[in-house]
mmCIF file of C-alpha atoms and ligand atoms in Angstrom:
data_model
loop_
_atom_site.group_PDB
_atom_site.id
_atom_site.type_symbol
_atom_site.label_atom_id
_atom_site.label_comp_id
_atom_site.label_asym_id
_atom_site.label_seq_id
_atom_site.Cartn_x
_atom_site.Cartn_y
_atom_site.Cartn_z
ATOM 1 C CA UNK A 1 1.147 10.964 12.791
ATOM 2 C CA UNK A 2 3.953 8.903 12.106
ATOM 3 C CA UNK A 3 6.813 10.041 10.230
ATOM 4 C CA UNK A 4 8.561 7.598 7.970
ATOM 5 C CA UNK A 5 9.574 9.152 4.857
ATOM 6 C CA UNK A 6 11.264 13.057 4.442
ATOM 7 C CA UNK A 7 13.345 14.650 1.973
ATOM 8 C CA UNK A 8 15.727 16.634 3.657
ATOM 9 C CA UNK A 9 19.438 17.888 2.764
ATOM 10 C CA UNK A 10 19.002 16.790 -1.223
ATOM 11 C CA UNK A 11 18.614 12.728 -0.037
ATOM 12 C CA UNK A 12 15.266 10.678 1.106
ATOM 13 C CA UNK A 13 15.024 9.543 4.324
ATOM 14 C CA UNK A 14 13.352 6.503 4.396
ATOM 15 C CA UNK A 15 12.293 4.186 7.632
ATOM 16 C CA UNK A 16 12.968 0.835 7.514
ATOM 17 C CA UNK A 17 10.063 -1.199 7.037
ATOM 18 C CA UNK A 18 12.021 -4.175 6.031
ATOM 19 C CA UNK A 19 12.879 -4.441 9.880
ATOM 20 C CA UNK A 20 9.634 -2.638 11.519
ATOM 21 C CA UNK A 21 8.531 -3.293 14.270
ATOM 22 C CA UNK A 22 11.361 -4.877 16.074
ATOM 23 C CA UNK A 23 13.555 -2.108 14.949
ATOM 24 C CA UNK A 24 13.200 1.608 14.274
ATOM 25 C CA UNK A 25 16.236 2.273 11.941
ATOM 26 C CA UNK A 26 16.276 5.036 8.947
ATOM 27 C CA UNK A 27 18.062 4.446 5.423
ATOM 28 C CA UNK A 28 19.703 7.475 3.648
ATOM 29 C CA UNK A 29 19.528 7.724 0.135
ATOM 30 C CA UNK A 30 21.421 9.789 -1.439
ATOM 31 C CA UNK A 31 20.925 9.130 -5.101
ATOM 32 C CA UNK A 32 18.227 7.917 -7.513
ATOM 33 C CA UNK A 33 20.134 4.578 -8.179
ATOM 34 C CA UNK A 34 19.265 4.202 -4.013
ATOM 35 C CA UNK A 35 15.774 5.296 -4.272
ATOM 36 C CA UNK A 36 15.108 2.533 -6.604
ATOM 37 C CA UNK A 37 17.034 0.241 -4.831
ATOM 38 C CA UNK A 38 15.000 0.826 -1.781
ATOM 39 C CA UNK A 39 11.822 0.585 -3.361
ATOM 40 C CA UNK A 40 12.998 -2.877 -5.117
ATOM 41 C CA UNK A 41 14.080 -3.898 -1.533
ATOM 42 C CA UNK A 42 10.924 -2.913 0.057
ATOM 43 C CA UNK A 43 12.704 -0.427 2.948
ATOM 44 C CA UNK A 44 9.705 1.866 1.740
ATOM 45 C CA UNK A 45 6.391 0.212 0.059
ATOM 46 C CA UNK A 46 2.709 0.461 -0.320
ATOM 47 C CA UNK A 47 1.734 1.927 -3.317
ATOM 48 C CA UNK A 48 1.350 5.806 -2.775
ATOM 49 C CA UNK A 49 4.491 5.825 -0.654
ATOM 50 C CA UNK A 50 6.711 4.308 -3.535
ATOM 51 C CA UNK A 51 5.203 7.228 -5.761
ATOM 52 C CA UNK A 52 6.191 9.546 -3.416
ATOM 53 C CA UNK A 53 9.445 8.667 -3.269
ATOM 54 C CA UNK A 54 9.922 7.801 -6.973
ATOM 55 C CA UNK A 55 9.043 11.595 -7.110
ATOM 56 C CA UNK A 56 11.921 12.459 -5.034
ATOM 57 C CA UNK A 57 13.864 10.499 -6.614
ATOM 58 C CA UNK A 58 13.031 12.619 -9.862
ATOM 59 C CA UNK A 59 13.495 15.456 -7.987
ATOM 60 C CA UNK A 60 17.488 14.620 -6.760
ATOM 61 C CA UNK A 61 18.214 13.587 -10.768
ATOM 62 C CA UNK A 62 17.370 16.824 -11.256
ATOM 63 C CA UNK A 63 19.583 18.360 -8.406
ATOM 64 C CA UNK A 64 22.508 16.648 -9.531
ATOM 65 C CA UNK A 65 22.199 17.147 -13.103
ATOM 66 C CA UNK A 66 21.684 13.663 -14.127
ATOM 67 C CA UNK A 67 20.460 12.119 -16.926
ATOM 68 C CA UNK A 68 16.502 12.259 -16.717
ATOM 69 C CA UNK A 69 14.962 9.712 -18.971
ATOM 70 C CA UNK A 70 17.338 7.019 -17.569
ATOM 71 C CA UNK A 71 16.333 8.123 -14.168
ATOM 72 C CA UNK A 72 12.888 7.532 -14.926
ATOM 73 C CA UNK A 73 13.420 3.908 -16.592
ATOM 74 C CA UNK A 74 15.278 2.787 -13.303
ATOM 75 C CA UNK A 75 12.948 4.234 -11.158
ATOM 76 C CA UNK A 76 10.380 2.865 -12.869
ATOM 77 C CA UNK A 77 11.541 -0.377 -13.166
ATOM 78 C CA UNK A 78 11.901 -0.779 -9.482
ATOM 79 C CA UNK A 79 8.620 -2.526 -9.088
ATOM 80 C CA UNK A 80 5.937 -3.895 -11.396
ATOM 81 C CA UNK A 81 2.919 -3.847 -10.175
ATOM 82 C CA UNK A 82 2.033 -0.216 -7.939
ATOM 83 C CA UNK A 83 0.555 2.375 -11.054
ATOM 84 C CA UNK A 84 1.206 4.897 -8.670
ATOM 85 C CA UNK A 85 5.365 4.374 -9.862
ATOM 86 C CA UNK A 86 4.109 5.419 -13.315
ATOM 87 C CA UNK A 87 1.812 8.002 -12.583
ATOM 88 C CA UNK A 88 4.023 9.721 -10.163
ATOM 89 C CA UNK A 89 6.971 9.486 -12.840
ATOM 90 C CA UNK A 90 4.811 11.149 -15.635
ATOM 91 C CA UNK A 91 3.743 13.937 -13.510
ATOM 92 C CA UNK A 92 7.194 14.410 -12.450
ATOM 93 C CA UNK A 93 8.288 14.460 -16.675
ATOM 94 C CA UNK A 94 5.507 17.261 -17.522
ATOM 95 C CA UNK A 95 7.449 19.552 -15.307
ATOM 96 C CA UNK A 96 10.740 21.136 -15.790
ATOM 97 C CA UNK A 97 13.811 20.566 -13.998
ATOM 98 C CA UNK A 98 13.703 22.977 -11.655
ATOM 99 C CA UNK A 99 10.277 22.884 -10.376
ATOM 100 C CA UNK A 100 10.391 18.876 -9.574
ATOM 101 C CA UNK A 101 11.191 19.414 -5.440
ATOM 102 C CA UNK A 102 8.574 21.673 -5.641
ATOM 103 C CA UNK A 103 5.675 18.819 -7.980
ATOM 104 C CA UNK A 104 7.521 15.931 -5.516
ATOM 105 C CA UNK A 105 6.587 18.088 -2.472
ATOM 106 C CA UNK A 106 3.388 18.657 -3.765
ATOM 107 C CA UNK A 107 2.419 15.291 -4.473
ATOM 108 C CA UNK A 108 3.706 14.008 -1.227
ATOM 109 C CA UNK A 109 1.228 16.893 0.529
ATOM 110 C CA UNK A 110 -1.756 16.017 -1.651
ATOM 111 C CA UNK A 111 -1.676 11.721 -1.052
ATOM 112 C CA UNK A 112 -1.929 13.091 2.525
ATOM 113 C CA UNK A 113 -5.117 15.107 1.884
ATOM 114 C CA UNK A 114 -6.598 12.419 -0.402
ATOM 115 C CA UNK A 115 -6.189 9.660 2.270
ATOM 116 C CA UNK A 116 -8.058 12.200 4.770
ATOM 117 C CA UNK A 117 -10.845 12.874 2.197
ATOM 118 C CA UNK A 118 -10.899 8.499 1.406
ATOM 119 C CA UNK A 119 -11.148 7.905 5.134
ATOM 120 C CA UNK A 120 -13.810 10.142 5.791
ATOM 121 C CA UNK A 121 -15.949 8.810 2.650
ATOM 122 C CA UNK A 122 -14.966 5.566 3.889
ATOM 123 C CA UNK A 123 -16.702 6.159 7.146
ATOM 124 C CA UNK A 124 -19.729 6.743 6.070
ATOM 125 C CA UNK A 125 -20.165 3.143 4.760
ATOM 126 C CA UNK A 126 -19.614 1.173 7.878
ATOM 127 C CA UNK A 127 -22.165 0.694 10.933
ATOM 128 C CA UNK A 128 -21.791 1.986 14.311
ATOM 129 C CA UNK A 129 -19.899 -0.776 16.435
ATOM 130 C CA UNK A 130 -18.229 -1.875 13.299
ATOM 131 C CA UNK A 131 -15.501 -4.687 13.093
ATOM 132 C CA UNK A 132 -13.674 -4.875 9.974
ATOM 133 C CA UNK A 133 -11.141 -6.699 8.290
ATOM 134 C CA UNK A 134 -8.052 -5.489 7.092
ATOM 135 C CA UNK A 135 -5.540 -7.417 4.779
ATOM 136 C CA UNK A 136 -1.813 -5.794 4.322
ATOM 137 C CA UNK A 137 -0.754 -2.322 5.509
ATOM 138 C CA UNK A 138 -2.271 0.626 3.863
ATOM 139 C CA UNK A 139 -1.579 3.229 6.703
ATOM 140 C CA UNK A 140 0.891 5.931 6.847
ATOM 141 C CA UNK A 141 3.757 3.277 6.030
ATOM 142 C CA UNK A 142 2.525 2.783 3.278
ATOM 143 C CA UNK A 143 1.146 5.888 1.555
ATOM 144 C CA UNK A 144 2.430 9.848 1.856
ATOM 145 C CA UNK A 145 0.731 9.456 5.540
ATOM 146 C CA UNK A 146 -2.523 9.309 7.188
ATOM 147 C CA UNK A 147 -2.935 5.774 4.575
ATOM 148 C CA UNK A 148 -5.751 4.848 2.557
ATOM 149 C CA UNK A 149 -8.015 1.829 3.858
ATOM 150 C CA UNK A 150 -6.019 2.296 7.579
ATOM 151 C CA UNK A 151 -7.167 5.883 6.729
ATOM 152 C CA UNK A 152 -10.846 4.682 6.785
ATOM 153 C CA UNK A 153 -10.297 2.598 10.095
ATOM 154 C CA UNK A 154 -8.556 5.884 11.606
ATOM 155 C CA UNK A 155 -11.775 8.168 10.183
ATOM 156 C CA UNK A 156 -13.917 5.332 11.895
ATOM 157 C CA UNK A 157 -12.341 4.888 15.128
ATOM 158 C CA UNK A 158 -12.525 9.221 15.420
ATOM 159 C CA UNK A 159 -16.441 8.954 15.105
ATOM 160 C CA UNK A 160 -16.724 6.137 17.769
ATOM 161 C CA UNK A 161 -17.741 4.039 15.214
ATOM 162 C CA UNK A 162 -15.473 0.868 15.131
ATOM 163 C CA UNK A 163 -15.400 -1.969 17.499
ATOM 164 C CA UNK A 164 -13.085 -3.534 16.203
ATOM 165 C CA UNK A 165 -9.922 -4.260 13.663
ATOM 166 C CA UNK A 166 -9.192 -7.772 12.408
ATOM 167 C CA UNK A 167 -5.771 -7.558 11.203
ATOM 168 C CA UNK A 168 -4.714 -10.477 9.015
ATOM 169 C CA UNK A 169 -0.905 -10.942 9.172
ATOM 170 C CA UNK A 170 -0.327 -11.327 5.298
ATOM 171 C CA UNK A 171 1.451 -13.805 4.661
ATOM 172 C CA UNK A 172 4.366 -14.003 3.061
ATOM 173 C CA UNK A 173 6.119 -10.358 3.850
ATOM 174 C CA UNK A 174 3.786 -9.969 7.061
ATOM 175 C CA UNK A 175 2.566 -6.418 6.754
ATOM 176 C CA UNK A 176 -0.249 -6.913 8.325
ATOM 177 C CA UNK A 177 1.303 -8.121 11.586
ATOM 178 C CA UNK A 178 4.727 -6.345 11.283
ATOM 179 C CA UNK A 179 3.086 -2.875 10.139
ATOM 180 C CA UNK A 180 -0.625 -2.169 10.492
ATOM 181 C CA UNK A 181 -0.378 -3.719 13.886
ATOM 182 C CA UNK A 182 1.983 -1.412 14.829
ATOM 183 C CA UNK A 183 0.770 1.252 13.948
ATOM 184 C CA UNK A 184 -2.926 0.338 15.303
ATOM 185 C CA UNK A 185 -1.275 0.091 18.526
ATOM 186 C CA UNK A 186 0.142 3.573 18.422
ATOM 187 C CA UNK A 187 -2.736 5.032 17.796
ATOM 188 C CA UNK A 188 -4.603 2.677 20.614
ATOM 189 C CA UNK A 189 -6.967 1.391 18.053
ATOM 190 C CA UNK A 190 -8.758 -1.524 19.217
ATOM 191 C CA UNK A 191 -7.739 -4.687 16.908
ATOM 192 C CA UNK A 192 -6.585 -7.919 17.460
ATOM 193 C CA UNK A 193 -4.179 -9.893 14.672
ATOM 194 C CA UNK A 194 -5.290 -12.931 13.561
ATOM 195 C CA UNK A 195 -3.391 -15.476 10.620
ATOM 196 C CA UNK A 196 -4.789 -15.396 7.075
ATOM 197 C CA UNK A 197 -6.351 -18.695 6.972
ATOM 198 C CA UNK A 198 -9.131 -17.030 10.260
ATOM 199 C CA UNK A 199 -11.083 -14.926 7.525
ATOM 200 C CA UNK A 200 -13.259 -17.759 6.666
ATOM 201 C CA UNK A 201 -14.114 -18.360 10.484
ATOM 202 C CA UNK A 202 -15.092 -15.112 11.506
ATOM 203 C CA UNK A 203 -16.692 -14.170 8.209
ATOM 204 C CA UNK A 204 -18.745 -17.637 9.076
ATOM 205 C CA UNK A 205 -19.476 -16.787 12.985
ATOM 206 C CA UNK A 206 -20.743 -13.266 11.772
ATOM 207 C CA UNK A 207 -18.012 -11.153 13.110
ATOM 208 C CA UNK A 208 -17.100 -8.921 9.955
ATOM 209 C CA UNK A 209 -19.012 -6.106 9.177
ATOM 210 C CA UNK A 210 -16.851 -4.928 6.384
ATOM 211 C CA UNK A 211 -13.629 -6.506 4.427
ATOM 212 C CA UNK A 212 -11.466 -3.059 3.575
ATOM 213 C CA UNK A 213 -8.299 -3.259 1.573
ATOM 214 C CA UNK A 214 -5.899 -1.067 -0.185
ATOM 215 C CA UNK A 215 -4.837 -1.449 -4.274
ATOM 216 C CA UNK A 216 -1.858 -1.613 -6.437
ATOM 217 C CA UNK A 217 -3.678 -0.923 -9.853
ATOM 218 C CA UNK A 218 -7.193 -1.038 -10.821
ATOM 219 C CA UNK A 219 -8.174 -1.571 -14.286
ATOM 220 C CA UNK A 220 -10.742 0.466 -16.268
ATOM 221 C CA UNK A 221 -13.298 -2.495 -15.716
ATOM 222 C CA UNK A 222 -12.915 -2.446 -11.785
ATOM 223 C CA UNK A 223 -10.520 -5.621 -11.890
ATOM 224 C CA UNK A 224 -7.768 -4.876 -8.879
ATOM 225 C CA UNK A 225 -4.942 -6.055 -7.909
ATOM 226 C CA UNK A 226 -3.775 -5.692 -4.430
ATOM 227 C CA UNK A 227 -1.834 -8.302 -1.760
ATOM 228 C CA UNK A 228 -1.800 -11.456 -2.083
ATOM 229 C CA UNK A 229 -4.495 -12.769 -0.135
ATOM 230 C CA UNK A 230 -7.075 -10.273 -1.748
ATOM 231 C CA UNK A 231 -8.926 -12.209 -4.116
ATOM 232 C CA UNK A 232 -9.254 -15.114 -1.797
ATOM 233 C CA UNK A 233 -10.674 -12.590 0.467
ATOM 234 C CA UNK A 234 -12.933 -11.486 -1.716
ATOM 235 C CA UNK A 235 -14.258 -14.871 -2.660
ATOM 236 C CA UNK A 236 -14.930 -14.840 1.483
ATOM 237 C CA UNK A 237 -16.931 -11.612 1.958
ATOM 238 C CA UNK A 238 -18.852 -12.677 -1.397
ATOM 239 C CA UNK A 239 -20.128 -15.956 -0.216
ATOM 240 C CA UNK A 240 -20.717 -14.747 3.238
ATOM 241 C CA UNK A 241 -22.499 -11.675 2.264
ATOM 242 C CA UNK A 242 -19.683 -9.216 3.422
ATOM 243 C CA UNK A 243 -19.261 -5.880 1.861
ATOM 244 C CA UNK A 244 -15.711 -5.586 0.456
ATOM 245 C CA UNK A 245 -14.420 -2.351 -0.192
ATOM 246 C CA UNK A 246 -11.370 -1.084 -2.261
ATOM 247 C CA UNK A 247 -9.636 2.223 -1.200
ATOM 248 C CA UNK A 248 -8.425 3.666 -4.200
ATOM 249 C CA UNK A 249 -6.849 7.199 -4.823
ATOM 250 C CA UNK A 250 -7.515 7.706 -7.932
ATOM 251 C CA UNK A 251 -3.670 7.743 -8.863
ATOM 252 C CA UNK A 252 -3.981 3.981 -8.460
ATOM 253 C CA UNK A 253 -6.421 3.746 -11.658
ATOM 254 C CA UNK A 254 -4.816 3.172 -15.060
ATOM 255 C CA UNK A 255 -7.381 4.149 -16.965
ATOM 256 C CA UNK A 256 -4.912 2.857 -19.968
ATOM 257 C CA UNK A 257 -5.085 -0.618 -18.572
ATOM 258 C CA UNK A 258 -8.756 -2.695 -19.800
ATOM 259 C CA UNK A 259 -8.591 -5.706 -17.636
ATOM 260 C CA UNK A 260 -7.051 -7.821 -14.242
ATOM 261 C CA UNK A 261 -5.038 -9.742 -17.293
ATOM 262 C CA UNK A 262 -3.034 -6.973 -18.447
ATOM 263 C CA UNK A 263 -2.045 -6.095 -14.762
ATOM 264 C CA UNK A 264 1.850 -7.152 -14.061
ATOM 265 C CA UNK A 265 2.114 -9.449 -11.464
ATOM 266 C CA UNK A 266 5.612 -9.161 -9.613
ATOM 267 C CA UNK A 267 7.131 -12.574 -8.551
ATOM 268 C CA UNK A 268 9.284 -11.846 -5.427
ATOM 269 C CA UNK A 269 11.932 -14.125 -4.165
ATOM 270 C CA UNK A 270 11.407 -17.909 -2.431
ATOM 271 C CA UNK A 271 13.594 -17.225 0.862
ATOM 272 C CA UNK A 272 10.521 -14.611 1.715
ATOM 273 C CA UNK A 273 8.001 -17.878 1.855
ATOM 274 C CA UNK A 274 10.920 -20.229 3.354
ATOM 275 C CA UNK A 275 11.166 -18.053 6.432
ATOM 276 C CA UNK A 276 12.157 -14.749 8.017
ATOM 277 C CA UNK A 277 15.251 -13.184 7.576
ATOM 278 C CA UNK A 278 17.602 -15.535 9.289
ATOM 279 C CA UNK A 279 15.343 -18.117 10.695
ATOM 280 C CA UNK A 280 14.293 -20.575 8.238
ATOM 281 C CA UNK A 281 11.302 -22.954 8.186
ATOM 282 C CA UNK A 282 11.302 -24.693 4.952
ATOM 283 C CA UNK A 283 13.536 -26.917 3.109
ATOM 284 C CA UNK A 284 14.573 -25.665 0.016
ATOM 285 C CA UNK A 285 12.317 -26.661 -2.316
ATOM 286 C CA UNK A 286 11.111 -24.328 -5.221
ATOM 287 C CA UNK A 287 8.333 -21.788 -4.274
ATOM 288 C CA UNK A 288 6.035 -19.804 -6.232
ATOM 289 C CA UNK A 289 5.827 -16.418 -4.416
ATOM 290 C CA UNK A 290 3.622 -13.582 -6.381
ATOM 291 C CA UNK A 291 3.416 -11.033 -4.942
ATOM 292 C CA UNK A 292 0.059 -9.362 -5.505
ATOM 293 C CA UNK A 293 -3.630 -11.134 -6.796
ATOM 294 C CA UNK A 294 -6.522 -9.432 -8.865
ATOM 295 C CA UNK A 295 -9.622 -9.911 -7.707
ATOM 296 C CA UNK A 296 -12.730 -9.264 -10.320
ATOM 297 C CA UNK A 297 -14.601 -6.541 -10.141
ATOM 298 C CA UNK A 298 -18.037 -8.449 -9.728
ATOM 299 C CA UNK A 299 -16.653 -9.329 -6.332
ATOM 300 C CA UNK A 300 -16.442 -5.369 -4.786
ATOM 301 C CA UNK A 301 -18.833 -3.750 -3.201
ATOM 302 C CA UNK A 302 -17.529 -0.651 -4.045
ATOM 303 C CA UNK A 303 -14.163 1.457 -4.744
ATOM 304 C CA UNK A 304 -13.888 4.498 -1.823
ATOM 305 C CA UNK A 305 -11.740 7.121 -3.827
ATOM 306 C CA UNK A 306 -10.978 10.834 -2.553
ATOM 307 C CA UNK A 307 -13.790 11.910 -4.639
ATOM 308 C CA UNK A 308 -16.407 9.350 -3.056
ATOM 309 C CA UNK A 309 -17.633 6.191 -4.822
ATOM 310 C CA UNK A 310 -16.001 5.305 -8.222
ATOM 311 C CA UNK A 311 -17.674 2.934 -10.418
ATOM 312 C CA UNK A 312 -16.217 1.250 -13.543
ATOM 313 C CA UNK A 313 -18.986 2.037 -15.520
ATOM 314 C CA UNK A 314 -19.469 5.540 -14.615
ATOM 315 C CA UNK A 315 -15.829 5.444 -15.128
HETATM 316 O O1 MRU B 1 4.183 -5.371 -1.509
HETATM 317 P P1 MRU B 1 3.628 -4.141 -0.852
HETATM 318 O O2 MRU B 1 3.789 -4.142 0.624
HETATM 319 O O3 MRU B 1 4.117 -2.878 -1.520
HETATM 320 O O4 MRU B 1 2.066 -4.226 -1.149
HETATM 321 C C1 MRU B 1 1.212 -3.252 -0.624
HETATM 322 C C2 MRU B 1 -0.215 -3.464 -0.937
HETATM 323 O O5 MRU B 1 -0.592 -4.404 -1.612
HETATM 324 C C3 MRU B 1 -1.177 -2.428 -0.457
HETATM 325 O O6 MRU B 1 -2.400 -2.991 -0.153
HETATM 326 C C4 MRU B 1 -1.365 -1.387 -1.566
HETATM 327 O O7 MRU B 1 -0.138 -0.942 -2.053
HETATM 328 C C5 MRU B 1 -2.162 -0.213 -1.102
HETATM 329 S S1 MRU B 1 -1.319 0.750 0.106
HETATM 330 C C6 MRU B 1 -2.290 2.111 0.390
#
């Protein structure tokens, strides 16, 4: 599996995903203040992997004797929108100072083992000869490793099951085409990447057995954010009788949180929609850029957690 995120020597060692695939460069970080700042700066992202290393994070405060609540506010003020920053954090405060390697370590070891146990439920609910399609990254990159929908398309592919892997680029930051791509291709999983605005056609032309995506946060009433993209996705597999399924470790649930409306949306910066890094496409105008969407619950099929099939109802 690939490796892209180890605590080692008291710092985090984080690969680059700003610059994957072109390059294959690793960022140090040797305090909280750059843990955050990597996680605001999307070096690592994906919503279990930015728990993770919000964990660690925790876990070098505690290492160097710093201050522990204000660790927690920056860390989690690094992003909006991922519950897993939260949930991680509060796990990480129930424990005292000197066991957080040990609860960051463990929670790194157990997203692993829950993506394994999502991927193999996940399996189950696609046909033999399968093509799916797959918006964002949700693999290892993004998650402790093994990666959560990705994780269902690596559980597939292992039974003979899939055909196929449509991998929409996502549009604006690309981590469908950047990241999921590459790592399909290292693990020779058959896929081919198409833009966003293909869905529709191959939904249309009967060539999507299954629409699987990752989340951010999903309410107690099933609404869930996730990439941008999502919800139009959704809107898709609904009208052409698609199954869309949410993988969801049950970290990502906040239980606390009723509806999509109370979910915070992040709004990332316009030079990410104007072009990429130093080549620039757009004039600049103003842009509108959120980052993630919430799709409604009435539009899933279902929610493919470690524990099998979540419902909001059952809760
Ligand atoms: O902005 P990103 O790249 O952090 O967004 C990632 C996603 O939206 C993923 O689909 C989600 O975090 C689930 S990853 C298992």
């Amino acid at each position: 599996m690939l490796e892209h995120l180890r605590y080692a020597d008291g710092a985090l060692h984080l690969l680059d995903q700003r610059v994957l695939p072109l390059e294959e460069r690793w960022i140090v970080c040797e305090s909280p203040a750059e843990v955050a700042r990597a996680i605001t700066d999307m070096v690592v992202r994906g919503a279990p992997a930015i728990g993770v290393a919000a964990a660690y994070g925790m876990a070098m405060a505690a290492a160097q004797g710093l201050d522990l609540e204000k660790t927690r506010a920056l860390l989690l003020a690094s992003r909006p929108t991922a519950v897993n920053l939260r949930w991680a954090l509060e796990r990480l405060a129930a424990c005292s100072a000197e066991r957080m390697l040990e609860e960051a370590l463990e929670i790194h070891r157990e997203d692993v083992a829950i993506n394994r146990a999502i991927g193999e439920a996940g399996a189950e609910l696609l046909p033999d000869g399968a093509q799916v399609y797959h918006h964002c990254n949700t693999g290892t990159l993004a998650t402790g490793g093994w990666g959560t929908a990705l994780g269902i398309i690596r559980s597939a592919h292992a039974r003979g099951k899939l055909r196929q892997v449509w991998v929409g680029e996502t549009r604006p930051y690309l981590q469908g085409a950047r990241l999921t791509a590459y790592e399909l291709l290292v693990e020779s999983i058959p896929c081919a990447l198409v833009t966003d605005s293909t869905a529709a056609s191959l939904m249309a032309s009967g060539r999507v057995d299954a629409v699987l995506v990752g989340c951010d946060r999903v309410a107690a009433n099933g609404d869930t954010a996730n990439k941008i993209g999502t919800l139009g996705l959704a809107v898709l597999a609904k009208h052409f009788g698609v199954p869309f399924y949410v993988a969801m470790p049950l970290s990502t649930l906040d239980a606390r949180c009723p509806d999509g409306s109370q979910i915070p949306i992040e709004l990332r910066g316009a030079e990410e929609v104007r072009g990429y890094r130093d080549t620039l496409w757009a004039p600049p105008v103003e842009v509108h850029n959120p980052a993630f969407d919430v799709t409604p619950a009435a539009l899933i099929t279902g929610w493919v957690t470690e524990r099998g099939l979540w419902s909001p109802t059952a809760g």
